[in-house]
PDB file of N, CA and C in Angstrom:
ATOM      1  N   MET A   1     -10.941 203.834  72.981  1.00  0.00           N
ATOM      2  CA  MET A   1     -10.046 204.293  74.008  1.00  0.00           C
ATOM      3  C   MET A   1      -8.843 204.921  73.312  1.00  0.00           C
ATOM      4  N   ARG A   2      -8.510 206.113  73.758  1.00  0.00           N
ATOM      5  CA  ARG A   2      -7.378 206.800  73.137  1.00  0.00           C
ATOM      6  C   ARG A   2      -6.066 206.496  73.859  1.00  0.00           C
ATOM      7  N   LYS A   3      -6.073 206.592  75.204  1.00  0.00           N
ATOM      8  CA  LYS A   3      -4.830 206.396  75.950  1.00  0.00           C
ATOM      9  C   LYS A   3      -5.076 205.530  77.180  1.00  0.00           C
ATOM     10  N   LEU A   4      -4.020 204.815  77.581  1.00  0.00           N
ATOM     11  CA  LEU A   4      -4.065 203.995  78.784  1.00  0.00           C
ATOM     12  C   LEU A   4      -2.779 204.248  79.569  1.00  0.00           C
ATOM     13  N   TYR A   5      -2.955 204.469  80.877  1.00  0.00           N
ATOM     14  CA  TYR A   5      -1.829 204.736  81.764  1.00  0.00           C
ATOM     15  C   TYR A   5      -1.788 203.673  82.855  1.00  0.00           C
ATOM     16  N   ALA A   6      -0.587 203.313  83.287  1.00  0.00           N
ATOM     17  CA  ALA A   6      -0.382 202.426  84.433  1.00  0.00           C
ATOM     18  C   ALA A   6       0.431 203.211  85.453  1.00  0.00           C
ATOM     19  N   ASN A   7      -0.188 203.520  86.597  1.00  0.00           N
ATOM     20  CA  ASN A   7       0.445 204.371  87.622  1.00  0.00           C
ATOM     21  C   ASN A   7       0.969 205.676  87.029  1.00  0.00           C
ATOM     22  N   GLY A   8       0.198 206.260  86.119  1.00  0.00           N
ATOM     23  CA  GLY A   8       0.566 207.538  85.525  1.00  0.00           C
ATOM     24  C   GLY A   8       1.508 207.442  84.340  1.00  0.00           C
ATOM     25  N   LYS A   9       2.026 206.258  84.047  1.00  0.00           N
ATOM     26  CA  LYS A   9       2.943 206.070  82.921  1.00  0.00           C
ATOM     27  C   LYS A   9       2.141 205.651  81.687  1.00  0.00           C
ATOM     28  N   LEU A  10       2.344 206.352  80.586  1.00  0.00           N
ATOM     29  CA  LEU A  10       1.643 206.032  79.348  1.00  0.00           C
ATOM     30  C   LEU A  10       2.085 204.665  78.838  1.00  0.00           C
ATOM     31  N   VAL A  11       1.116 203.745  78.668  1.00  0.00           N
ATOM     32  CA  VAL A  11       1.434 202.410  78.148  1.00  0.00           C
ATOM     33  C   VAL A  11       0.748 202.156  76.809  1.00  0.00           C
ATOM     34  N   TYR A  12      -0.210 203.021  76.448  1.00  0.00           N
ATOM     35  CA  TYR A  12      -0.896 202.886  75.165  1.00  0.00           C
ATOM     36  C   TYR A  12      -1.375 204.259  74.721  1.00  0.00           C
ATOM     37  N   ASP A  13      -1.147 204.579  73.454  1.00  0.00           N
ATOM     38  CA  ASP A  13      -1.664 205.813  72.860  1.00  0.00           C
ATOM     39  C   ASP A  13      -2.130 205.496  71.449  1.00  0.00           C
ATOM     40  N   GLY A  14      -3.432 205.305  71.298  1.00  0.00           N
ATOM     41  CA  GLY A  14      -4.000 204.957  70.004  1.00  0.00           C
ATOM     42  C   GLY A  14      -3.909 206.075  68.983  1.00  0.00           C
ATOM     43  N   SER A  15      -3.742 207.328  69.434  1.00  0.00           N
ATOM     44  CA  SER A  15      -3.687 208.453  68.498  1.00  0.00           C
ATOM     45  C   SER A  15      -2.382 208.484  67.712  1.00  0.00           C
ATOM     46  N   VAL A  16      -1.333 207.854  68.241  1.00  0.00           N
ATOM     47  CA  VAL A  16      -0.051 207.821  67.532  1.00  0.00           C
ATOM     48  C   VAL A  16       0.434 206.395  67.280  1.00  0.00           C
ATOM     49  N   GLY A  17      -0.374 205.402  67.655  1.00  0.00           N
ATOM     50  CA  GLY A  17      -0.022 204.006  67.402  1.00  0.00           C
ATOM     51  C   GLY A  17       0.993 203.430  68.373  1.00  0.00           C
ATOM     52  N   TYR A  18       1.109 204.003  69.573  1.00  0.00           N
ATOM     53  CA  TYR A  18       2.074 203.502  70.557  1.00  0.00           C
ATOM     54  C   TYR A  18       1.424 202.474  71.477  1.00  0.00           C
ATOM     55  N   ARG A  19       2.132 201.381  71.696  1.00  0.00           N
ATOM     56  CA  ARG A  19       1.720 200.356  72.656  1.00  0.00           C
ATOM     57  C   ARG A  19       2.986 199.826  73.320  1.00  0.00           C
ATOM     58  N   GLN A  20       3.009 199.860  74.669  1.00  0.00           N
ATOM     59  CA  GLN A  20       4.166 199.332  75.395  1.00  0.00           C
ATOM     60  C   GLN A  20       4.378 197.880  74.998  1.00  0.00           C
ATOM     61  N   LYS A  21       5.623 197.488  74.842  1.00  0.00           N
ATOM     62  CA  LYS A  21       5.954 196.122  74.434  1.00  0.00           C
ATOM     63  C   LYS A  21       5.297 195.116  75.377  1.00  0.00           C
ATOM     64  N   GLY A  22       4.601 194.140  74.809  1.00  0.00           N
ATOM     65  CA  GLY A  22       3.969 193.075  75.579  1.00  0.00           C
ATOM     66  C   GLY A  22       2.596 193.405  76.143  1.00  0.00           C
ATOM     67  N   LEU A  23       2.123 194.641  75.959  1.00  0.00           N
ATOM     68  CA  LEU A  23       0.819 195.031  76.504  1.00  0.00           C
ATOM     69  C   LEU A  23      -0.302 194.350  75.727  1.00  0.00           C
ATOM     70  N   LYS A  24      -1.147 193.607  76.456  1.00  0.00           N
ATOM     71  CA  LYS A  24      -2.303 192.940  75.848  1.00  0.00           C
ATOM     72  C   LYS A  24      -3.549 193.345  76.622  1.00  0.00           C
ATOM     73  N   PHE A  25      -4.524 193.894  75.920  1.00  0.00           N
ATOM     74  CA  PHE A  25      -5.766 194.288  76.576  1.00  0.00           C
ATOM     75  C   PHE A  25      -6.916 194.238  75.582  1.00  0.00           C
ATOM     76  N   THR A  26      -8.114 194.198  76.120  1.00  0.00           N
ATOM     77  CA  THR A  26      -9.332 194.324  75.331  1.00  0.00           C
ATOM     78  C   THR A  26     -10.148 195.439  75.963  1.00  0.00           C
ATOM     79  N   ALA A  27     -10.599 196.372  75.141  1.00  0.00           N
ATOM     80  CA  ALA A  27     -11.418 197.486  75.625  1.00  0.00           C
ATOM     81  C   ALA A  27     -12.868 197.241  75.214  1.00  0.00           C
ATOM     82  N   TYR A  28     -13.780 197.472  76.139  1.00  0.00           N
ATOM     83  CA  TYR A  28     -15.210 197.297  75.893  1.00  0.00           C
ATOM     84  C   TYR A  28     -15.911 198.636  76.076  1.00  0.00           C
ATOM     85  N   ASP A  29     -16.784 198.973  75.135  1.00  0.00           N
ATOM     86  CA  ASP A  29     -17.449 200.282  75.166  1.00  0.00           C
ATOM     87  C   ASP A  29     -18.832 200.261  75.807  1.00  0.00           C
ATOM     88  N   GLY A  30     -19.217 199.154  76.411  1.00  0.00           N
ATOM     89  CA  GLY A  30     -20.456 199.111  77.178  1.00  0.00           C
ATOM     90  C   GLY A  30     -21.715 198.855  76.379  1.00  0.00           C
ATOM     91  N   ARG A  31     -21.597 198.392  75.165  1.00  0.00           N
ATOM     92  CA  ARG A  31     -22.797 198.127  74.357  1.00  0.00           C
ATOM     93  C   ARG A  31     -23.696 197.102  75.031  1.00  0.00           C
ATOM     94  N   GLY A  32     -24.968 197.191  74.736  1.00  0.00           N
ATOM     95  CA  GLY A  32     -25.947 196.308  75.350  1.00  0.00           C
ATOM     96  C   GLY A  32     -25.807 194.855  74.949  1.00  0.00           C
ATOM     97  N   ASP A  33     -25.057 194.587  73.883  1.00  0.00           N
ATOM     98  CA  ASP A  33     -24.898 193.204  73.432  1.00  0.00           C
ATOM     99  C   ASP A  33     -23.452 192.706  73.567  1.00  0.00           C
ATOM    100  N   GLN A  34     -22.622 193.450  74.311  1.00  0.00           N
ATOM    101  CA  GLN A  34     -21.231 193.005  74.403  1.00  0.00           C
ATOM    102  C   GLN A  34     -21.141 191.707  75.206  1.00  0.00           C
ATOM    103  N   PRO A  35     -20.281 190.795  74.757  1.00  0.00           N
ATOM    104  CA  PRO A  35     -20.155 189.504  75.438  1.00  0.00           C
ATOM    105  C   PRO A  35     -19.267 189.601  76.675  1.00  0.00           C
ATOM    106  N   ARG A  36     -19.244 188.522  77.431  1.00  0.00           N
ATOM    107  CA  ARG A  36     -18.301 188.422  78.545  1.00  0.00           C
ATOM    108  C   ARG A  36     -16.894 188.336  77.969  1.00  0.00           C
ATOM    109  N   ASP A  37     -15.936 188.830  78.713  1.00  0.00           N
ATOM    110  CA  ASP A  37     -14.555 188.764  78.251  1.00  0.00           C
ATOM    111  C   ASP A  37     -14.046 187.328  78.368  1.00  0.00           C
ATOM    112  N   PRO A  38     -13.487 186.771  77.280  1.00  0.00           N
ATOM    113  CA  PRO A  38     -13.023 185.379  77.310  1.00  0.00           C
ATOM    114  C   PRO A  38     -11.934 185.117  78.353  1.00  0.00           C
ATOM    115  N   ALA A  39     -11.031 186.069  78.567  1.00  0.00           N
ATOM    116  CA  ALA A  39      -9.970 185.868  79.564  1.00  0.00           C
ATOM    117  C   ALA A  39     -10.561 185.788  80.967  1.00  0.00           C
ATOM    118  N   MET A  40     -11.571 186.620  81.245  1.00  0.00           N
ATOM    119  CA  MET A  40     -12.207 186.591  82.565  1.00  0.00           C
ATOM    120  C   MET A  40     -13.009 185.308  82.752  1.00  0.00           C
ATOM    121  N   VAL A  41     -13.700 184.871  81.697  1.00  0.00           N
ATOM    122  CA  VAL A  41     -14.474 183.626  81.770  1.00  0.00           C
ATOM    123  C   VAL A  41     -13.538 182.445  82.018  1.00  0.00           C
ATOM    124  N   LYS A  42     -12.398 182.435  81.330  1.00  0.00           N
ATOM    125  CA  LYS A  42     -11.431 181.345  81.509  1.00  0.00           C
ATOM    126  C   LYS A  42     -10.908 181.316  82.949  1.00  0.00           C
ATOM    127  N   GLU A  43     -10.671 182.480  83.521  1.00  0.00           N
ATOM    128  CA  GLU A  43     -10.108 182.571  84.876  1.00  0.00           C
ATOM    129  C   GLU A  43     -11.142 182.302  85.961  1.00  0.00           C
ATOM    130  N   GLU A  44     -12.345 182.889  85.812  1.00  0.00           N
ATOM    131  CA  GLU A  44     -13.348 182.860  86.883  1.00  0.00           C
ATOM    132  C   GLU A  44     -14.502 181.886  86.648  1.00  0.00           C
ATOM    133  N   GLY A  45     -14.755 181.544  85.370  1.00  0.00           N
ATOM    134  CA  GLY A  45     -15.905 180.703  85.039  1.00  0.00           C
ATOM    135  C   GLY A  45     -17.081 181.552  84.584  1.00  0.00           C
ATOM    136  N   ALA A  46     -17.820 181.062  83.599  1.00  0.00           N
ATOM    137  CA  ALA A  46     -18.915 181.830  82.993  1.00  0.00           C
ATOM    138  C   ALA A  46     -19.986 182.242  83.997  1.00  0.00           C
ATOM    139  N   ASP A  47     -20.229 181.418  85.002  1.00  0.00           N
ATOM    140  CA  ASP A  47     -21.267 181.738  85.989  1.00  0.00           C
ATOM    141  C   ASP A  47     -20.876 182.890  86.909  1.00  0.00           C
ATOM    142  N   PHE A  48     -19.614 183.284  86.899  1.00  0.00           N
ATOM    143  CA  PHE A  48     -19.136 184.296  87.835  1.00  0.00           C
ATOM    144  C   PHE A  48     -18.642 185.571  87.155  1.00  0.00           C
ATOM    145  N   VAL A  49     -18.877 185.707  85.848  1.00  0.00           N
ATOM    146  CA  VAL A  49     -18.382 186.867  85.105  1.00  0.00           C
ATOM    147  C   VAL A  49     -19.540 187.601  84.454  1.00  0.00           C
ATOM    148  N   SER A  50     -19.577 188.907  84.663  1.00  0.00           N
ATOM    149  CA  SER A  50     -20.581 189.764  84.035  1.00  0.00           C
ATOM    150  C   SER A  50     -20.029 190.294  82.713  1.00  0.00           C
ATOM    151  N   ALA A  51     -20.919 190.632  81.794  1.00  0.00           N
ATOM    152  CA  ALA A  51     -20.496 191.245  80.537  1.00  0.00           C
ATOM    153  C   ALA A  51     -20.250 192.741  80.712  1.00  0.00           C
ATOM    154  N   HIS A  52     -20.590 193.288  81.877  1.00  0.00           N
ATOM    155  CA  HIS A  52     -20.405 194.715  82.176  1.00  0.00           C
ATOM    156  C   HIS A  52     -21.051 195.599  81.119  1.00  0.00           C
ATOM    157  N   ARG A  53     -22.226 195.208  80.689  1.00  0.00           N
ATOM    158  CA  ARG A  53     -22.960 196.010  79.704  1.00  0.00           C
ATOM    159  C   ARG A  53     -23.336 197.350  80.317  1.00  0.00           C
ATOM    160  N   GLY A  54     -23.172 198.398  79.541  1.00  0.00           N
ATOM    161  CA  GLY A  54     -23.451 199.738  80.030  1.00  0.00           C
ATOM    162  C   GLY A  54     -22.265 200.387  80.724  1.00  0.00           C
ATOM    163  N   TYR A  55     -21.136 199.697  80.777  1.00  0.00           N
ATOM    164  CA  TYR A  55     -19.939 200.226  81.440  1.00  0.00           C
ATOM    165  C   TYR A  55     -18.743 200.172  80.497  1.00  0.00           C
ATOM    166  N   LEU A  56     -17.917 201.195  80.540  1.00  0.00           N
ATOM    167  CA  LEU A  56     -16.633 201.134  79.858  1.00  0.00           C
ATOM    168  C   LEU A  56     -15.757 200.195  80.676  1.00  0.00           C
ATOM    169  N   ASP A  57     -15.062 199.309  80.010  1.00  0.00           N
ATOM    170  CA  ASP A  57     -14.286 198.304  80.725  1.00  0.00           C
ATOM    171  C   ASP A  57     -13.031 197.974  79.932  1.00  0.00           C
ATOM    172  N   ILE A  58     -11.952 197.718  80.636  1.00  0.00           N
ATOM    173  CA  ILE A  58     -10.699 197.302  80.016  1.00  0.00           C
ATOM    174  C   ILE A  58     -10.215 196.063  80.755  1.00  0.00           C
ATOM    175  N   VAL A  59      -9.885 195.035  80.005  1.00  0.00           N
ATOM    176  CA  VAL A  59      -9.333 193.819  80.595  1.00  0.00           C
ATOM    177  C   VAL A  59      -7.889 193.706  80.117  1.00  0.00           C
ATOM    178  N   VAL A  60      -6.960 193.821  81.062  1.00  0.00           N
ATOM    179  CA  VAL A  60      -5.529 193.724  80.776  1.00  0.00           C
ATOM    180  C   VAL A  60      -5.077 192.337  81.210  1.00  0.00           C
ATOM    181  N   VAL A  61      -4.362 191.644  80.332  1.00  0.00           N
ATOM    182  CA  VAL A  61      -3.892 190.292  80.660  1.00  0.00           C
ATOM    183  C   VAL A  61      -2.372 190.217  80.536  1.00  0.00           C
ATOM    184  N   ASP A  62      -1.788 189.351  81.357  1.00  0.00           N
ATOM    185  CA  ASP A  62      -0.346 189.070  81.313  1.00  0.00           C
ATOM    186  C   ASP A  62       0.499 190.338  81.389  1.00  0.00           C
ATOM    187  N   PHE A  63       0.102 191.292  82.217  1.00  0.00           N
ATOM    188  CA  PHE A  63       0.844 192.547  82.333  1.00  0.00           C
ATOM    189  C   PHE A  63       2.020 192.358  83.283  1.00  0.00           C
ATOM    190  N   ASP A  64       3.208 192.716  82.827  1.00  0.00           N
ATOM    191  CA  ASP A  64       4.419 192.563  83.631  1.00  0.00           C
ATOM    192  C   ASP A  64       4.488 193.691  84.661  1.00  0.00           C
ATOM    193  N   ILE A  65       4.297 193.350  85.938  1.00  0.00           N
ATOM    194  CA  ILE A  65       4.287 194.382  86.979  1.00  0.00           C
ATOM    195  C   ILE A  65       5.664 194.616  87.596  1.00  0.00           C
ATOM    196  N   VAL A  66       6.690 193.956  87.060  1.00  0.00           N
ATOM    197  CA  VAL A  66       8.048 194.202  87.544  1.00  0.00           C
ATOM    198  C   VAL A  66       8.357 195.682  87.298  1.00  0.00           C
ATOM    199  N   GLY A  67       8.857 196.334  88.301  1.00  0.00           N
ATOM    200  CA  GLY A  67       9.150 197.760  88.184  1.00  0.00           C
ATOM    201  C   GLY A  67       8.030 198.631  88.738  1.00  0.00           C
ATOM    202  N   TYR A  68       6.865 198.038  88.949  1.00  0.00           N
ATOM    203  CA  TYR A  68       5.748 198.778  89.539  1.00  0.00           C
ATOM    204  C   TYR A  68       5.661 198.534  91.042  1.00  0.00           C
ATOM    205  N   GLY A  69       6.217 197.428  91.509  1.00  0.00           N
ATOM    206  CA  GLY A  69       6.201 197.124  92.931  1.00  0.00           C
ATOM    207  C   GLY A  69       4.929 196.452  93.402  1.00  0.00           C
ATOM    208  N   ALA A  70       3.851 196.626  92.675  1.00  0.00           N
ATOM    209  CA  ALA A  70       2.540 196.045  92.995  1.00  0.00           C
ATOM    210  C   ALA A  70       1.689 196.192  91.740  1.00  0.00           C
ATOM    211  N   PRO A  71       0.553 195.508  91.686  1.00  0.00           N
ATOM    212  CA  PRO A  71      -0.316 195.725  90.527  1.00  0.00           C
ATOM    213  C   PRO A  71      -0.644 197.215  90.395  1.00  0.00           C
ATOM    214  N   PRO A  72      -0.424 197.794  89.214  1.00  0.00           N
ATOM    215  CA  PRO A  72      -0.619 199.231  89.050  1.00  0.00           C
ATOM    216  C   PRO A  72      -2.094 199.628  88.957  1.00  0.00           C
ATOM    217  N   VAL A  73      -2.333 200.897  89.179  1.00  0.00           N
ATOM    218  CA  VAL A  73      -3.650 201.486  88.960  1.00  0.00           C
ATOM    219  C   VAL A  73      -3.690 201.915  87.499  1.00  0.00           C
ATOM    220  N   PHE A  74      -4.704 201.450  86.774  1.00  0.00           N
ATOM    221  CA  PHE A  74      -4.850 201.820  85.376  1.00  0.00           C
ATOM    222  C   PHE A  74      -5.851 202.954  85.243  1.00  0.00           C
ATOM    223  N   GLU A  75      -5.528 203.911  84.383  1.00  0.00           N
ATOM    224  CA  GLU A  75      -6.433 205.001  84.044  1.00  0.00           C
ATOM    225  C   GLU A  75      -6.497 205.079  82.530  1.00  0.00           C
ATOM    226  N   ALA A  76      -7.679 205.385  82.008  1.00  0.00           N
ATOM    227  CA  ALA A  76      -7.851 205.424  80.561  1.00  0.00           C
ATOM    228  C   ALA A  76      -8.491 206.732  80.134  1.00  0.00           C
ATOM    229  N   GLU A  77      -8.188 207.118  78.916  1.00  0.00           N
ATOM    230  CA  GLU A  77      -8.790 208.288  78.289  1.00  0.00           C
ATOM    231  C   GLU A  77      -9.648 207.774  77.138  1.00  0.00           C
ATOM    232  N   TRP A  78     -10.943 207.994  77.249  1.00  0.00           N
ATOM    233  CA  TRP A  78     -11.877 207.534  76.228  1.00  0.00           C
ATOM    234  C   TRP A  78     -12.345 208.727  75.409  1.00  0.00           C
ATOM    235  N   ILE A  79     -12.622 208.504  74.138  1.00  0.00           N
ATOM    236  CA  ILE A  79     -13.185 209.550  73.288  1.00  0.00           C
ATOM    237  C   ILE A  79     -14.482 209.031  72.692  1.00  0.00           C
ATOM    238  N   GLN A  80     -15.330 209.959  72.302  1.00  0.00           N
ATOM    239  CA  GLN A  80     -16.612 209.589  71.711  1.00  0.00           C
ATOM    240  C   GLN A  80     -16.741 210.274  70.368  1.00  0.00           C
ATOM    241  N   ASP A  81     -17.072 209.511  69.362  1.00  0.00           N
ATOM    242  CA  ASP A  81     -17.315 210.039  68.032  1.00  0.00           C
ATOM    243  C   ASP A  81     -18.691 210.684  68.027  1.00  0.00           C
ATOM    244  N   GLY A  82     -18.767 211.964  67.711  1.00  0.00           N
ATOM    245  CA  GLY A  82     -20.041 212.676  67.727  1.00  0.00           C
ATOM    246  C   GLY A  82     -21.045 212.143  66.726  1.00  0.00           C
ATOM    247  N   ALA A  83     -20.582 211.429  65.699  1.00  0.00           N
ATOM    248  CA  ALA A  83     -21.495 210.898  64.690  1.00  0.00           C
ATOM    249  C   ALA A  83     -22.077 209.548  65.085  1.00  0.00           C
ATOM    250  N   THR A  84     -21.571 208.971  66.159  1.00  0.00           N
ATOM    251  CA  THR A  84     -22.014 207.651  66.584  1.00  0.00           C
ATOM    252  C   THR A  84     -23.358 207.735  67.294  1.00  0.00           C
ATOM    253  N   THR A  85     -24.213 206.767  67.030  1.00  0.00           N
ATOM    254  CA  THR A  85     -25.476 206.699  67.759  1.00  0.00           C
ATOM    255  C   THR A  85     -25.296 205.793  68.965  1.00  0.00           C
ATOM    256  N   HIS A  86     -26.093 206.030  69.987  1.00  0.00           N
ATOM    257  CA  HIS A  86     -25.941 205.286  71.230  1.00  0.00           C
ATOM    258  C   HIS A  86     -27.284 204.777  71.711  1.00  0.00           C
ATOM    259  N   ASP A  87     -27.244 203.674  72.417  1.00  0.00           N
ATOM    260  CA  ASP A  87     -28.433 203.160  73.090  1.00  0.00           C
ATOM    261  C   ASP A  87     -28.539 203.837  74.445  1.00  0.00           C
ATOM    262  N   TYR A  88     -29.746 204.212  74.808  1.00  0.00           N
ATOM    263  CA  TYR A  88     -29.956 204.845  76.104  1.00  0.00           C
ATOM    264  C   TYR A  88     -30.986 204.052  76.884  1.00  0.00           C
ATOM    265  N   ASP A  89     -30.798 203.978  78.171  1.00  0.00           N
ATOM    266  CA  ASP A  89     -31.787 203.365  79.043  1.00  0.00           C
ATOM    267  C   ASP A  89     -32.744 204.448  79.499  1.00  0.00           C
ATOM    268  N   ILE A  90     -34.030 204.153  79.478  1.00  0.00           N
ATOM    269  CA  ILE A  90     -35.040 205.101  79.926  1.00  0.00           C
ATOM    270  C   ILE A  90     -35.583 204.602  81.251  1.00  0.00           C
ATOM    271  N   TYR A  91     -35.544 205.463  82.244  1.00  0.00           N
ATOM    272  CA  TYR A  91     -36.009 205.110  83.573  1.00  0.00           C
ATOM    273  C   TYR A  91     -37.278 205.892  83.883  1.00  0.00           C
ATOM    274  N   THR A  92     -38.198 205.249  84.533  1.00  0.00           N
ATOM    275  CA  THR A  92     -39.419 205.929  84.953  1.00  0.00           C
ATOM    276  C   THR A  92     -39.354 206.173  86.449  1.00  0.00           C
ATOM    277  N   THR A  93     -40.060 207.193  86.880  1.00  0.00           N
ATOM    278  CA  THR A  93     -40.099 207.485  88.307  1.00  0.00           C
ATOM    279  C   THR A  93     -41.330 206.835  88.904  1.00  0.00           C
ATOM    280  N   PHE A  94     -41.344 206.691  90.200  1.00  0.00           N
ATOM    281  CA  PHE A  94     -42.497 206.101  90.862  1.00  0.00           C
ATOM    282  C   PHE A  94     -43.294 207.201  91.544  1.00  0.00           C
ATOM    283  N   ALA A  95     -44.568 206.937  91.738  1.00  0.00           N
ATOM    284  CA  ALA A  95     -45.439 207.898  92.407  1.00  0.00           C
ATOM    285  C   ALA A  95     -45.730 207.395  93.813  1.00  0.00           C
ATOM    286  N   GLY A  96     -46.132 208.291  94.659  1.00  0.00           N
ATOM    287  CA  GLY A  96     -46.488 207.897  96.014  1.00  0.00           C
ATOM    288  C   GLY A  96     -45.385 208.199  97.001  1.00  0.00           C
ATOM    289  N   THR A  97     -45.536 207.663  98.169  1.00  0.00           N
ATOM    290  CA  THR A  97     -44.575 207.880  99.243  1.00  0.00           C
ATOM    291  C   THR A  97     -43.447 206.865  99.137  1.00  0.00           C
ATOM    292  N   PRO A  98     -42.191 207.333  99.150  1.00  0.00           N
ATOM    293  CA  PRO A  98     -41.089 206.374  99.063  1.00  0.00           C
ATOM    294  C   PRO A  98     -41.017 205.492 100.304  1.00  0.00           C
ATOM    295  N   ASN A  99     -40.673 204.273 100.078  1.00  0.00           N
ATOM    296  CA  ASN A  99     -40.500 203.300 101.143  1.00  0.00           C
ATOM    297  C   ASN A  99     -38.997 203.155 101.391  1.00  0.00           C
ATOM    298  N   ALA A 100     -38.592 202.807 102.573  1.00  0.00           N
ATOM    299  CA  ALA A 100     -37.166 202.667 102.896  1.00  0.00           C
ATOM    300  C   ALA A 100     -36.468 201.693 101.953  1.00  0.00           C
ATOM    301  N   ARG A 101     -37.176 200.674 101.485  1.00  0.00           N
ATOM    302  CA  ARG A 101     -36.544 199.698 100.584  1.00  0.00           C
ATOM    303  C   ARG A 101     -36.294 200.277  99.197  1.00  0.00           C
ATOM    304  N   ASP A 102     -36.928 201.434  98.889  1.00  0.00           N
ATOM    305  CA  ASP A 102     -36.745 202.082  97.595  1.00  0.00           C
ATOM    306  C   ASP A 102     -35.593 203.083  97.600  1.00  0.00           C
ATOM    307  N   LEU A 103     -34.997 203.332  98.746  1.00  0.00           N
ATOM    308  CA  LEU A 103     -33.967 204.356  98.866  1.00  0.00           C
ATOM    309  C   LEU A 103     -32.570 203.755  98.762  1.00  0.00           C
ATOM    310  N   ILE A 104     -31.671 204.553  98.209  1.00  0.00           N
ATOM    311  CA  ILE A 104     -30.279 204.134  98.057  1.00  0.00           C
ATOM    312  C   ILE A 104     -29.418 205.063  98.903  1.00  0.00           C
ATOM    313  N   PRO A 105     -28.620 204.523  99.820  1.00  0.00           N
ATOM    314  CA  PRO A 105     -27.783 205.388 100.664  1.00  0.00           C
ATOM    315  C   PRO A 105     -26.505 205.820  99.954  1.00  0.00           C
ATOM    316  N   VAL A 106     -26.104 207.044 100.209  1.00  0.00           N
ATOM    317  CA  VAL A 106     -24.789 207.544  99.824  1.00  0.00           C
ATOM    318  C   VAL A 106     -24.101 207.855 101.144  1.00  0.00           C
ATOM    319  N   TRP A 107     -23.339 206.890 101.631  1.00  0.00           N
ATOM    320  CA  TRP A 107     -22.840 206.926 102.997  1.00  0.00           C
ATOM    321  C   TRP A 107     -21.949 208.118 103.276  1.00  0.00           C
ATOM    322  N   ASP A 108     -21.029 208.445 102.359  1.00  0.00           N
ATOM    323  CA  ASP A 108     -20.106 209.538 102.655  1.00  0.00           C
ATOM    324  C   ASP A 108     -20.787 210.901 102.685  1.00  0.00           C
ATOM    325  N   GLN A 109     -21.980 211.025 102.057  1.00  0.00           N
ATOM    326  CA  GLN A 109     -22.737 212.275 102.097  1.00  0.00           C
ATOM    327  C   GLN A 109     -23.847 212.228 103.138  1.00  0.00           C
ATOM    328  N   GLN A 110     -24.031 211.083 103.759  1.00  0.00           N
ATOM    329  CA  GLN A 110     -25.073 210.865 104.755  1.00  0.00           C
ATOM    330  C   GLN A 110     -26.450 211.256 104.209  1.00  0.00           C
ATOM    331  N   LYS A 111     -26.748 210.749 102.986  1.00  0.00           N
ATOM    332  CA  LYS A 111     -28.024 211.036 102.331  1.00  0.00           C
ATOM    333  C   LYS A 111     -28.634 209.745 101.805  1.00  0.00           C
ATOM    334  N   LEU A 112     -29.952 209.790 101.643  1.00  0.00           N
ATOM    335  CA  LEU A 112     -30.685 208.700 101.004  1.00  0.00           C
ATOM    336  C   LEU A 112     -31.358 209.250  99.758  1.00  0.00           C
ATOM    337  N   TYR A 113     -31.307 208.492  98.668  1.00  0.00           N
ATOM    338  CA  TYR A 113     -31.957 208.893  97.425  1.00  0.00           C
ATOM    339  C   TYR A 113     -32.936 207.827  97.006  1.00  0.00           C
TER     340      TYR A 113
END
């Protein structure tokens, strides 16, 4: 992760070594073997926390929201090293006539896939 913003305000910039005072977070890159986040497990319990494998994820802890008025919206800028290898999931298609239970709705587009 290169940059992290809270309500549009830069709170972390890894390219120049900037981190807002007191900012504590763990960034997960979605690897297939990444563990559950210890802070989330401590708060919610191991049975209720996913490792979020396959997803970019950031866990921010003890963030001081004074001055934000409410918990802020976090946005992150991620970069990918072109020399890095990645695991990919391979999906197969099914043959035959689709059944309603095989379809996924996209409600705002009023479509089924």
